[in-house]
Short mmCIF file of C-alpha atoms and ligand atoms in Angstrom, two decimals:
data_model
loop_
_atom_site.label_atom_id
_atom_site.label_comp_id
_atom_site.label_asym_id
_atom_site.label_seq_id
_atom_site.Cartn_x
_atom_site.Cartn_y
_atom_site.Cartn_z
CA MET A 1 17.37 189.53 -142.43
CA THR A 2 17.55 188.92 -138.77
CA GLN A 3 20.29 190.22 -136.70
CA TRP A 4 20.48 188.42 -133.48
CA THR A 5 22.51 190.13 -130.82
CA MET A 6 23.97 189.05 -127.09
CA LYS A 7 21.62 191.32 -124.31
CA GLU A 8 21.76 190.99 -120.77
CA LEU A 9 18.48 191.04 -119.75
CA SER A 10 16.61 190.17 -116.16
CA GLY A 11 13.25 190.45 -114.79
CA TRP A 12 11.78 193.42 -111.90
CA GLY A 13 13.62 191.91 -109.80
CA ARG A 14 17.28 192.12 -111.31
CA PHE A 15 17.57 187.80 -110.89
CA PRO A 16 18.73 185.73 -112.58
CA THR A 17 20.18 188.18 -115.31
CA THR A 18 21.03 186.06 -117.94
CA ARG A 19 22.59 187.43 -121.49
CA SER A 20 20.39 185.89 -124.54
CA GLU A 21 21.09 186.02 -128.22
CA CYS A 22 18.40 188.61 -128.86
CA ALA A 23 16.77 190.56 -131.60
CA LEU A 24 13.73 192.78 -131.85
CA LEU A 25 10.68 192.39 -133.53
CA GLU A 26 9.17 195.69 -135.58
CA ALA A 27 6.51 193.89 -137.37
CA ARG A 28 3.59 191.30 -137.61
CA ALA A 29 5.27 190.04 -141.19
CA ASP A 30 7.96 189.55 -139.59
CA ALA A 31 7.47 187.11 -137.32
CA ARG A 32 7.34 183.66 -139.65
CA GLU A 33 11.16 184.56 -140.43
CA MET A 34 12.50 185.36 -137.42
CA LEU A 35 10.65 182.02 -136.80
CA GLU A 36 13.23 180.46 -139.28
CA ALA A 37 15.99 182.13 -138.67
CA ARG A 38 15.65 180.56 -134.64
CA ASP A 39 18.34 178.00 -136.58
CA GLY A 40 16.94 175.36 -134.30
CA HIS A 41 17.03 177.30 -131.06
CA ALA A 42 14.03 177.40 -128.85
CA ILE A 43 12.88 181.08 -128.38
CA LEU A 44 11.09 183.45 -126.23
CA ALA A 45 9.39 186.56 -126.48
CA HIS A 46 10.12 189.00 -124.55
CA GLY A 47 7.30 192.43 -123.41
CA MET A 48 9.41 195.03 -120.86
CA GLY A 49 10.22 192.50 -118.98
CA ARG A 50 8.26 193.60 -116.03
CA SER A 51 7.45 190.33 -114.62
CA TYR A 52 10.06 189.52 -111.72
CA GLY A 53 11.97 186.39 -111.73
CA ASP A 54 13.06 184.39 -115.13
CA ALA A 55 9.63 183.79 -116.85
CA ALA A 56 11.21 186.28 -119.91
CA LEU A 57 14.38 185.20 -119.86
CA LEU A 58 15.94 182.11 -121.71
CA GLU A 59 19.61 181.42 -122.16
CA ARG A 60 19.37 178.96 -124.10
CA GLY A 61 18.22 180.01 -126.66
CA ARG A 62 16.64 183.19 -129.04
CA VAL A 63 14.94 185.90 -127.36
CA LEU A 64 12.16 188.19 -129.29
CA LEU A 65 11.69 192.22 -128.46
CA THR A 66 8.18 191.97 -128.93
CA SER A 67 8.34 196.68 -127.99
CA GLY A 68 9.14 197.06 -131.35
CA LEU A 69 5.16 195.64 -132.22
CA ASP A 70 3.93 199.11 -130.93
CA GLU A 71 1.17 199.07 -133.22
CA ILE A 72 -2.95 200.43 -133.03
CA LEU A 73 -4.93 198.72 -135.41
CA GLY A 74 -8.45 199.40 -134.85
CA PHE A 75 -11.24 201.17 -132.67
CA ASP A 76 -14.59 201.40 -131.42
CA PRO A 77 -15.43 204.51 -129.17
CA GLU A 78 -19.18 203.35 -129.70
CA THR A 79 -18.58 199.78 -127.80
CA GLY A 80 -14.34 200.07 -126.18
CA TRP A 81 -12.96 197.70 -128.70
CA LEU A 82 -9.81 197.76 -129.35
CA GLU A 83 -7.27 196.09 -132.29
CA CYS A 84 -3.62 196.91 -130.57
CA GLU A 85 -0.57 195.53 -131.27
CA ALA A 86 1.19 192.79 -128.06
CA GLY A 87 3.74 195.65 -127.59
CA VAL A 88 1.83 198.36 -127.00
CA THR A 89 2.03 199.21 -123.53
CA LEU A 90 -0.84 199.96 -120.89
CA SER A 91 0.52 203.80 -120.85
CA GLU A 92 0.25 204.16 -123.70
CA LEU A 93 -3.49 203.30 -124.40
CA ILE A 94 -3.59 205.62 -121.27
CA GLU A 95 -2.40 208.05 -123.06
CA ARG A 96 -3.85 207.39 -126.52
CA PHE A 97 -7.41 206.70 -124.81
CA LEU A 98 -8.14 208.39 -121.61
CA PRO A 99 -8.81 211.98 -123.18
CA ARG A 100 -11.02 209.93 -125.36
CA GLY A 101 -13.31 208.51 -121.98
CA PHE A 102 -11.48 205.16 -122.44
CA PHE A 103 -9.37 203.44 -119.75
CA PRO A 104 -7.81 199.73 -119.62
CA PRO A 105 -9.57 197.48 -117.64
CA VAL A 106 -7.05 195.87 -115.61
CA LEU A 107 -3.91 197.68 -114.63
CA PRO A 108 -1.22 196.49 -112.60
CA GLY A 109 0.61 198.28 -110.24
CA THR A 110 2.85 199.46 -112.92
CA GLN A 111 1.69 200.87 -116.14
CA PHE A 112 5.10 199.79 -118.44
CA VAL A 113 3.59 196.23 -118.89
CA SER A 114 3.00 195.32 -122.92
CA VAL A 115 -0.17 193.82 -123.89
CA GLY A 116 1.15 191.25 -125.07
CA GLY A 117 2.61 190.37 -121.38
CA ALA A 118 -0.39 191.43 -119.22
CA ILE A 119 -2.10 188.65 -121.10
CA GLY A 120 0.92 186.60 -120.48
CA CYS A 121 0.64 186.34 -117.10
CA ASN A 122 -2.72 187.24 -117.02
CA ILE A 123 -2.49 190.02 -114.99
CA HIS A 124 -4.47 190.85 -112.07
CA GLY A 125 -5.68 194.65 -110.47
CA LYS A 126 -6.95 195.72 -107.69
CA ASN A 127 -10.78 195.73 -108.95
CA HIS A 128 -10.08 191.97 -109.46
CA HIS A 129 -13.30 191.53 -106.80
CA VAL A 130 -14.97 193.02 -109.30
CA ASP A 131 -13.51 192.71 -112.83
CA GLY A 132 -11.69 189.56 -112.74
CA CYS A 133 -8.17 189.36 -114.93
CA PHE A 134 -7.23 190.98 -117.91
CA GLY A 135 -8.01 187.76 -120.24
CA ASP A 136 -11.71 188.47 -119.01
CA HIS A 137 -11.19 191.24 -121.44
CA VAL A 138 -9.77 189.88 -124.08
CA ARG A 139 -12.40 188.91 -127.43
CA ALA A 140 -9.25 187.69 -129.63
CA ILE A 141 -5.57 186.39 -129.42
CA ASP A 142 -3.25 186.57 -132.77
CA LEU A 143 -0.59 184.10 -132.22
CA LEU A 144 2.39 183.23 -134.31
CA VAL A 145 2.73 179.05 -133.54
CA ALA A 146 5.36 176.68 -133.53
CA SER A 147 3.94 175.47 -137.04
CA GLY A 148 4.57 179.70 -138.51
CA GLU A 149 1.44 179.77 -138.81
CA ILE A 150 -1.01 182.75 -137.44
CA VAL A 151 -4.35 181.53 -135.44
CA ARG A 152 -6.09 184.23 -135.14
CA CYS A 153 -7.76 181.96 -131.43
CA SER A 154 -10.99 183.35 -129.24
CA ARG A 155 -13.15 182.00 -126.85
CA GLU A 156 -15.70 180.68 -130.03
CA VAL A 157 -12.08 179.66 -131.95
CA HIS A 158 -9.13 177.01 -130.91
CA PRO A 159 -10.94 178.06 -127.34
CA GLU A 160 -8.85 175.24 -125.89
CA LEU A 161 -5.52 177.66 -127.77
CA PHE A 162 -6.46 180.85 -126.14
CA TRP A 163 -6.83 179.68 -122.30
CA ALA A 164 -3.98 177.69 -122.31
CA THR A 165 -2.54 181.40 -124.03
CA VAL A 166 -4.02 183.05 -121.30
CA GLY A 167 -2.11 183.05 -118.28
CA GLY A 168 0.25 180.36 -120.23
CA MET A 169 3.96 182.77 -119.74
CA GLY A 170 5.19 182.76 -123.08
CA LEU A 171 5.41 179.30 -124.40
CA THR A 172 2.30 178.59 -126.55
CA GLY A 173 3.63 180.65 -129.19
CA VAL A 174 3.92 184.57 -129.36
CA ILE A 175 1.20 187.05 -129.31
CA LEU A 176 1.32 189.20 -131.93
CA SER A 177 -2.10 191.56 -131.25
CA ALA A 178 -5.22 191.23 -129.70
CA GLN A 179 -8.81 192.94 -129.54
CA ILE A 180 -9.43 194.49 -125.71
CA GLN A 181 -12.30 195.69 -124.36
CA LEU A 182 -11.26 199.58 -122.76
CA TYR A 183 -14.06 200.80 -120.06
CA ARG A 184 -15.91 203.92 -120.08
CA VAL A 185 -14.57 206.55 -117.35
CA ASP A 186 -15.27 209.88 -117.11
CA SER A 187 -12.23 211.84 -115.36
CA PRO A 188 -8.82 210.60 -114.34
CA ALA A 189 -10.12 212.00 -111.02
CA ILE A 190 -10.23 208.47 -108.70
CA GLU A 191 -12.01 208.83 -105.67
CA VAL A 192 -10.32 207.58 -102.50
CA GLU A 193 -10.85 206.09 -99.21
CA THR A 194 -7.64 205.27 -97.18
CA VAL A 195 -7.75 203.47 -94.15
CA ARG A 196 -5.39 203.07 -91.24
CA VAL A 197 -5.94 199.31 -89.89
CA GLU A 198 -4.39 198.47 -86.66
CA ASN A 199 -3.55 194.65 -87.37
CA LEU A 200 -5.22 191.99 -89.94
CA ASP A 201 -7.88 191.57 -88.50
CA HIS A 202 -9.11 194.97 -88.75
CA PHE A 203 -7.79 194.67 -92.42
CA PHE A 204 -10.06 191.79 -93.27
CA GLU A 205 -12.73 193.53 -91.36
CA GLU A 206 -11.59 196.80 -93.46
CA SER A 207 -11.59 193.96 -96.16
CA SER A 208 -15.11 192.90 -96.25
CA LYS A 209 -16.94 196.56 -96.12
CA SER A 210 -15.32 197.93 -98.79
CA LYS A 211 -16.85 195.75 -102.24
CA ASP A 212 -18.64 198.77 -103.31
CA PHE A 213 -15.71 200.06 -104.30
CA THR A 214 -14.21 198.96 -107.38
CA HIS A 215 -10.26 198.72 -107.06
CA VAL A 216 -8.86 197.52 -103.41
CA VAL A 217 -5.52 197.83 -102.13
CA SER A 218 -3.71 198.14 -99.48
CA TRP A 219 0.10 198.18 -97.97
CA ILE A 220 0.81 196.59 -95.18
CA ASP A 221 4.00 196.18 -93.00
CA THR A 222 5.13 192.66 -92.57
CA VAL A 223 8.15 194.01 -89.75
CA LYS A 224 5.57 194.67 -86.96
CA ARG A 225 4.99 191.38 -84.85
CA GLY A 226 2.75 191.22 -81.76
CA LYS A 227 -0.78 192.84 -81.87
CA ALA A 228 -0.48 195.22 -84.23
CA MET A 229 0.72 192.31 -86.86
CA GLY A 230 -0.75 192.90 -90.19
CA ARG A 231 -1.46 196.91 -90.32
CA GLY A 232 -0.69 198.56 -92.84
CA VAL A 233 -3.29 201.34 -94.68
CA MET A 234 -5.93 200.82 -97.35
CA MET A 235 -6.25 202.19 -100.43
CA ARG A 236 -9.95 201.99 -101.88
CA GLY A 237 -11.55 204.34 -104.83
CA ARG A 238 -13.94 203.97 -107.74
CA HIS A 239 -13.59 206.70 -110.70
CA ALA A 240 -14.52 210.12 -110.30
CA GLY A 241 -16.98 211.62 -112.30
CA SER A 242 -16.52 214.11 -115.13
CA ASP A 243 -16.67 217.32 -112.71
CA ALA A 244 -14.27 215.94 -109.97
CA SER A 245 -11.20 217.80 -109.09
CA PHE A 246 -7.41 216.09 -107.71
CA ASP A 247 -6.68 217.03 -104.13
CA ALA A 248 -4.02 215.77 -102.46
CA GLY A 249 -4.50 212.81 -101.06
CA GLY A 250 -2.85 210.08 -98.59
CA VAL A 251 -2.27 207.81 -102.15
CA ASP A 252 1.08 210.25 -103.20
CA ARG A 253 2.21 210.00 -99.97
CA LEU A 254 3.77 206.44 -100.78
CA ALA A 255 5.71 207.59 -104.04
CA SER A 256 6.64 210.21 -102.47
CA MET A 257 8.44 208.75 -99.86
CA LEU A 258 10.53 206.09 -102.06
CA GLY A 259 11.74 208.58 -104.51
CA LYS A 260 12.87 210.41 -100.89
CA ILE A 261 14.54 206.36 -100.53
CA ALA A 262 15.93 206.51 -104.18
CA ASP A 263 17.30 209.97 -103.07
CA GLY A 264 21.06 210.07 -104.21
CA LYS A 265 21.47 206.36 -103.29
CA ASN A 266 24.58 204.23 -104.41
CA PHE A 267 22.36 201.43 -106.53
CA GLU A 268 25.70 199.48 -105.83
CA SER A 269 25.17 197.97 -102.60
CA ASN A 270 22.30 196.90 -100.78
CA ALA A 271 24.12 197.82 -97.69
CA TRP A 272 21.66 200.47 -96.40
CA LEU A 273 19.41 198.26 -96.65
CA ASN A 274 18.88 196.16 -93.39
CA ARG A 275 16.30 194.76 -90.59
CA PHE A 276 17.20 198.55 -89.44
CA THR A 277 15.95 200.84 -92.47
CA ILE A 278 13.30 198.49 -93.67
CA THR A 279 11.61 198.68 -89.64
CA ALA A 280 12.28 202.72 -89.57
CA PHE A 281 10.52 202.27 -93.30
CA ASN A 282 7.92 200.61 -92.30
CA GLU A 283 7.30 202.25 -89.02
CA ALA A 284 6.75 205.70 -90.59
CA TYR A 285 4.35 204.90 -93.57
CA PHE A 286 2.36 204.13 -90.53
CA ARG A 287 2.45 206.72 -88.07
CA LYS A 288 2.58 209.18 -91.07
CA GLU A 289 -1.31 207.58 -92.72
CA ARG A 290 -3.26 209.82 -89.93
CA LYS A 291 -5.85 206.92 -87.46
CA GLY A 292 -9.46 205.93 -89.23
CA THR A 293 -10.98 206.77 -92.42
CA HIS A 294 -10.59 209.75 -94.72
CA ALA A 295 -11.89 210.61 -98.82
CA SER A 296 -9.65 212.04 -101.21
CA THR A 297 -9.78 212.95 -104.56
CA SER A 298 -6.74 211.32 -106.69
CA HIS A 299 -4.73 211.38 -110.00
CA PHE A 300 -5.64 207.71 -111.17
CA ALA A 301 -1.23 206.99 -111.02
CA PRO A 302 -0.40 207.19 -107.81
CA PHE A 303 -3.49 205.63 -106.98
CA PHE A 304 -2.52 203.48 -109.82
CA PHE A 305 0.94 203.24 -110.05
CA PRO A 306 3.20 204.72 -106.68
CA LEU A 307 5.65 202.47 -107.72
CA ASP A 308 6.39 204.16 -111.70
CA ALA A 309 7.45 207.50 -109.78
CA VAL A 310 10.32 206.60 -109.19
CA GLN A 311 12.56 205.63 -112.09
CA ASN A 312 14.91 202.17 -111.43
CA TRP A 313 12.89 201.62 -108.19
CA ASN A 314 14.46 197.92 -108.60
CA TYR A 315 17.87 198.86 -108.74
CA VAL A 316 17.16 200.58 -105.03
CA TYR A 317 18.25 196.39 -104.31
CA GLY A 318 21.42 196.60 -104.89
CA PRO A 319 23.34 194.31 -107.78
CA ARG A 320 22.03 191.20 -106.16
CA GLY A 321 18.80 191.63 -106.85
CA PHE A 322 15.33 191.43 -104.98
CA LEU A 323 12.85 188.66 -105.06
CA GLN A 324 9.05 189.29 -105.14
CA TYR A 325 7.10 186.29 -103.13
CA GLN A 326 3.21 186.72 -104.18
CA PHE A 327 1.10 184.01 -103.08
CA VAL A 328 -2.89 183.81 -102.58
CA VAL A 329 -4.63 181.06 -100.43
CA PRO A 330 -8.21 180.50 -100.01
CA SER A 331 -8.04 180.95 -95.64
CA ARG A 332 -7.83 183.82 -93.19
CA ASP A 333 -5.36 181.96 -90.39
CA ALA A 334 -3.14 180.95 -93.35
CA VAL A 335 -2.03 184.83 -93.97
CA ARG A 336 -1.78 184.63 -90.02
CA ALA A 337 0.28 182.19 -90.38
CA ALA A 338 2.69 182.87 -93.54
CA LEU A 339 2.35 186.39 -91.31
CA GLU A 340 3.75 185.00 -88.58
CA GLU A 341 6.59 183.31 -90.62
CA VAL A 342 8.01 186.18 -91.81
CA THR A 343 8.16 188.15 -88.74
CA ARG A 344 10.11 185.44 -86.83
CA SER A 345 12.05 184.08 -90.20
CA GLY A 346 15.50 186.79 -89.37
CA GLN A 347 14.19 188.17 -93.42
CA PHE A 348 12.76 191.28 -94.32
CA SER A 349 10.27 193.34 -96.87
CA PHE A 350 10.49 196.27 -97.68
CA LEU A 351 6.77 196.81 -98.92
CA SER A 352 4.58 194.16 -98.80
CA VAL A 353 0.95 194.48 -100.87
CA ILE A 354 -2.15 192.53 -99.44
CA LYS A 355 -5.59 191.85 -101.36
CA GLU A 356 -8.44 189.94 -101.35
CA PHE A 357 -9.38 188.76 -104.87
CA GLY A 358 -12.99 187.91 -106.16
CA ASP A 359 -14.32 184.41 -107.11
CA GLN A 360 -12.93 183.31 -110.33
CA ASP A 361 -10.59 181.04 -111.35
CA HIS A 362 -9.32 179.94 -115.01
CA GLY A 363 -7.41 177.11 -114.45
CA GLY A 364 -4.60 176.60 -116.71
CA LEU A 365 -1.84 178.49 -114.88
CA SER A 366 -3.37 181.41 -113.94
CA PHE A 367 -3.00 182.38 -110.79
CA PRO A 368 -5.38 184.63 -109.51
CA CYS A 369 -7.90 182.30 -107.66
CA GLU A 370 -10.43 183.03 -104.80
CA GLY A 371 -8.48 184.68 -101.72
CA ILE A 372 -6.55 186.44 -99.47
CA THR A 373 -3.02 187.86 -102.05
CA LEU A 374 0.08 189.04 -100.19
CA ALA A 375 2.88 190.49 -102.28
CA MET A 376 6.18 191.24 -100.21
CA ASP A 377 9.90 192.05 -102.17
CA PHE A 378 12.69 191.29 -100.60
CA PRO A 379 16.56 192.14 -100.65
CA ASN A 380 17.85 189.59 -102.26
CA THR A 381 20.10 187.27 -99.15
CA GLY A 382 20.91 184.07 -100.97
CA ALA A 383 19.91 180.91 -99.28
CA ALA A 384 18.43 182.32 -95.90
CA LEU A 385 15.60 183.59 -97.76
CA MET A 386 15.26 180.48 -100.25
CA ARG A 387 14.84 178.79 -97.19
CA LEU A 388 12.24 181.00 -95.82
CA PHE A 389 10.55 181.06 -99.58
CA GLU A 390 10.34 177.28 -98.80
CA ARG A 391 8.55 177.71 -96.18
CA LEU A 392 6.46 179.98 -96.96
CA ASP A 393 5.50 177.38 -99.98
CA ASP A 394 5.02 174.58 -98.07
CA LEU A 395 2.64 176.78 -95.72
CA VAL A 396 0.91 178.24 -98.83
CA LEU A 397 0.15 174.66 -101.03
CA GLU A 398 -1.09 172.59 -97.45
CA ALA A 399 -3.67 175.66 -97.21
CA GLY A 400 -4.81 175.20 -101.09
CA GLY A 401 -2.92 178.30 -102.23
CA ARG A 402 -0.23 178.98 -105.21
CA VAL A 403 2.68 181.11 -105.71
CA TYR A 404 2.33 182.98 -109.36
CA MET A 405 4.78 182.34 -111.79
CA GLY A 406 5.22 186.22 -113.13
CA LYS A 407 6.83 187.06 -109.69
CA ASP A 408 9.10 184.08 -109.50
CA ALA A 409 12.51 182.55 -109.61
CA ARG A 410 12.78 179.86 -107.68
CA LEU A 411 9.64 177.34 -107.62
CA SER A 412 10.19 173.68 -107.67
CA ARG A 413 8.66 171.79 -110.51
CA PRO A 414 6.76 169.49 -107.56
CA LYS A 415 5.74 171.90 -105.46
CA MET A 416 4.11 173.88 -108.56
CA ARG A 417 2.95 170.60 -110.01
CA ALA A 418 0.49 170.50 -106.80
CA MET A 419 -0.41 173.72 -106.39
CA TYR A 420 -1.76 174.29 -110.68
CA PRO A 421 -3.26 170.60 -110.75
CA GLU A 422 -4.38 172.20 -114.79
CA TRP A 423 -1.00 172.23 -115.69
CA VAL A 424 -1.73 168.24 -116.77
CA ARG A 425 -3.85 169.78 -119.04
CA TRP A 426 -2.30 173.01 -119.75
CA LYS A 427 1.11 170.91 -121.15
CA GLU A 428 -1.61 168.25 -123.28
CA VAL A 429 -2.82 171.14 -125.27
CA ARG A 430 0.56 173.18 -125.35
CA ASP A 431 1.93 170.03 -126.72
CA GLU A 432 -0.20 170.16 -129.87
CA TRP A 433 0.88 173.03 -131.17
CA ASP A 434 4.03 172.65 -130.42
CA PRO A 435 5.69 168.91 -130.43
CA GLU A 436 9.08 170.26 -131.09
CA ARG A 437 9.34 172.28 -128.07
CA VAL A 438 9.80 175.51 -129.92
CA PHE A 439 9.49 177.70 -127.82
CA GLN A 440 10.43 178.13 -124.32
CA SER A 441 11.39 179.53 -121.11
CA ASP A 442 14.28 179.40 -118.17
CA LEU A 443 11.22 179.31 -115.72
CA GLY A 444 9.84 176.93 -118.04
CA ILE A 445 12.50 175.03 -117.89
CA ARG A 446 12.66 174.97 -114.83
CA LEU A 447 9.07 173.54 -113.85
CA GLY A 448 9.10 171.21 -116.35
CA LEU A 449 6.48 172.98 -118.35
CA VAL A 450 8.01 172.93 -121.51
C1 FAD B 501 5.82 197.43 -110.21
C2 FAD B 501 5.30 195.93 -110.49
C3 FAD B 501 4.02 195.99 -110.41
C4 FAD B 501 3.51 195.06 -111.06
N1 FAD B 501 2.06 194.41 -109.88
C5 FAD B 501 1.51 193.10 -110.75
C6 FAD B 501 -0.11 192.99 -109.95
O1 FAD B 501 -0.60 194.15 -109.55
N2 FAD B 501 -0.70 192.37 -111.27
C7 FAD B 501 -0.39 191.36 -111.68
O2 FAD B 501 -0.52 190.04 -111.57
N3 FAD B 501 1.65 191.79 -112.35
C8 FAD B 501 1.84 192.58 -111.62
N4 FAD B 501 3.57 192.77 -112.48
C9 FAD B 501 3.83 191.80 -113.44
C10 FAD B 501 3.45 192.62 -115.11
O3 FAD B 501 2.50 192.83 -114.75
C11 FAD B 501 3.74 191.31 -114.92
O4 FAD B 501 4.98 190.20 -115.44
C12 FAD B 501 3.26 191.52 -116.72
O5 FAD B 501 3.33 190.57 -116.68
C13 FAD B 501 4.54 191.91 -117.11
O6 FAD B 501 4.76 192.32 -118.59
P1 FAD B 501 5.62 192.62 -119.26
O7 FAD B 501 5.48 193.97 -120.50
O8 FAD B 501 7.35 193.05 -118.89
O9 FAD B 501 5.97 191.14 -119.44
P2 FAD B 501 7.47 189.64 -119.68
O10 FAD B 501 7.79 190.54 -118.20
O11 FAD B 501 8.04 191.28 -120.80
O12 FAD B 501 6.89 188.89 -120.38
C14 FAD B 501 5.93 188.25 -118.66
C15 FAD B 501 5.70 187.17 -119.29
O13 FAD B 501 4.42 187.47 -121.21
C16 FAD B 501 5.42 186.32 -121.73
N5 FAD B 501 4.55 187.86 -123.18
C17 FAD B 501 5.78 188.61 -123.35
N6 FAD B 501 5.46 189.11 -124.33
C18 FAD B 501 4.51 188.07 -124.65
C19 FAD B 501 3.62 187.80 -126.47
N7 FAD B 501 3.67 188.87 -127.74
N8 FAD B 501 2.84 186.49 -126.89
C20 FAD B 501 3.89 186.02 -125.44
N9 FAD B 501 3.87 186.16 -124.45
C21 FAD B 501 4.65 186.86 -124.05
C22 FAD B 501 7.00 186.58 -121.25
O14 FAD B 501 7.67 185.08 -122.33
C23 FAD B 501 6.62 186.04 -120.27
O15 FAD B 501 6.24 184.40 -120.08
C24 FAD B 501 4.40 194.27 -111.91
C25 FAD B 501 4.55 193.98 -112.10
C26 FAD B 501 5.38 195.81 -111.54
C27 FAD B 501 7.58 195.62 -111.63
#
């Protein structure tokens, strides 16, 4: 008998927050019964809640928490093929398989995401230019669809359902398990080069010199104007050989500065977060980096997940939460224009990250496509921030780019439709498998996807 309990839920940005009836999905065998127990309500899978906005929320419906689906179902140490349940997190995969010499194919900026969430948002990592998205490394998915059937879909069997589910934001059904390719690595160490980037032109110059590195990402100061606009710190690396040992590399610096900021803060207020403190943090982080290019060897954790070092980092922004604006555009001029817009706006992003994606586009609702992606974290200041986002939407749209739905809480329906023209075909597939609109989310309702 399924127990539904009212719970407060939010994404990582803690905006918006909702109250929904939730139940923990503890075994794949219970999934069908739980779908029936929804009593006519719409339903949605919720993984680790690390999407930022309302992608994993459903206020007027019921939410299935997938963290109980935590079993590894099979692993072939010859090939690296893994089959696991959808609630297994990437941190658990690292913990279990790194000692055996295997690593997940794509990692976001936190390891606390579930396999179901990684597929639902078709996440990208620092290696997108080499390895594409998470979905590129998934062979098959077992999906609970609206009829109550569990359908195995892959590139060969029900390929249209497979590709609508990869990046499908949970709107095609509940992923119960998946087959994923893990990759061989020789060590937990990463050989890193840290480059102090003096401005946006310098970023593009260094980025084009980074093709031999499998993993590249840059912190960028989105407060600084003028000649130094776009300054930052690029970190590029590759998995080290078996004889590597770690040294104190530049990549630990960000984690340790964020730790000091969070330490002792009163999370009941975000009064300490203002233009002066955000400007001072960006200045201090840039200044701590030595000029030029420096090599080091880092443990994988601070390189991949600097924010994970600070527990509940998202509470630092106070009770109103924060919003991330992440977009991708094909042109450098559009990035420059976006930075100019932000630096003029009176809104301040605390932490921002920039990266060049590789030449790949899955279509459907998947976010990555060839171009430059910029992600900025803004404290929630209400209407003024929304006005900035609207202006950025127009700029991104005009440049032929798009906003990442996994980070979104406010994009409008017409703009989403213009950014993702393939939503029409995606929706045809979804409607075929879910004609009664069983699977919904607050994001899906807002954007007219369900
Ligand atoms: C610090 C930080 C850094 C990040 N960096 C990146 C990054 O570099 N690249 C990137 O792409 N993303 C990044 N993200 C976003 C994050 O990787 C994605 O939002 C991911 O989907 C979160 O996984 P989750 O398990 O928390 O899913 P949730 O947030 O719970 O859900 C996300 C979506 O997946 C769906 N979903 C979840 N489980 C299932 C399931 N079993 N079946 C069907 N649908 C399901 C949900 O319905 C929802 O639509 C970052 C997030 C944080 C907090």
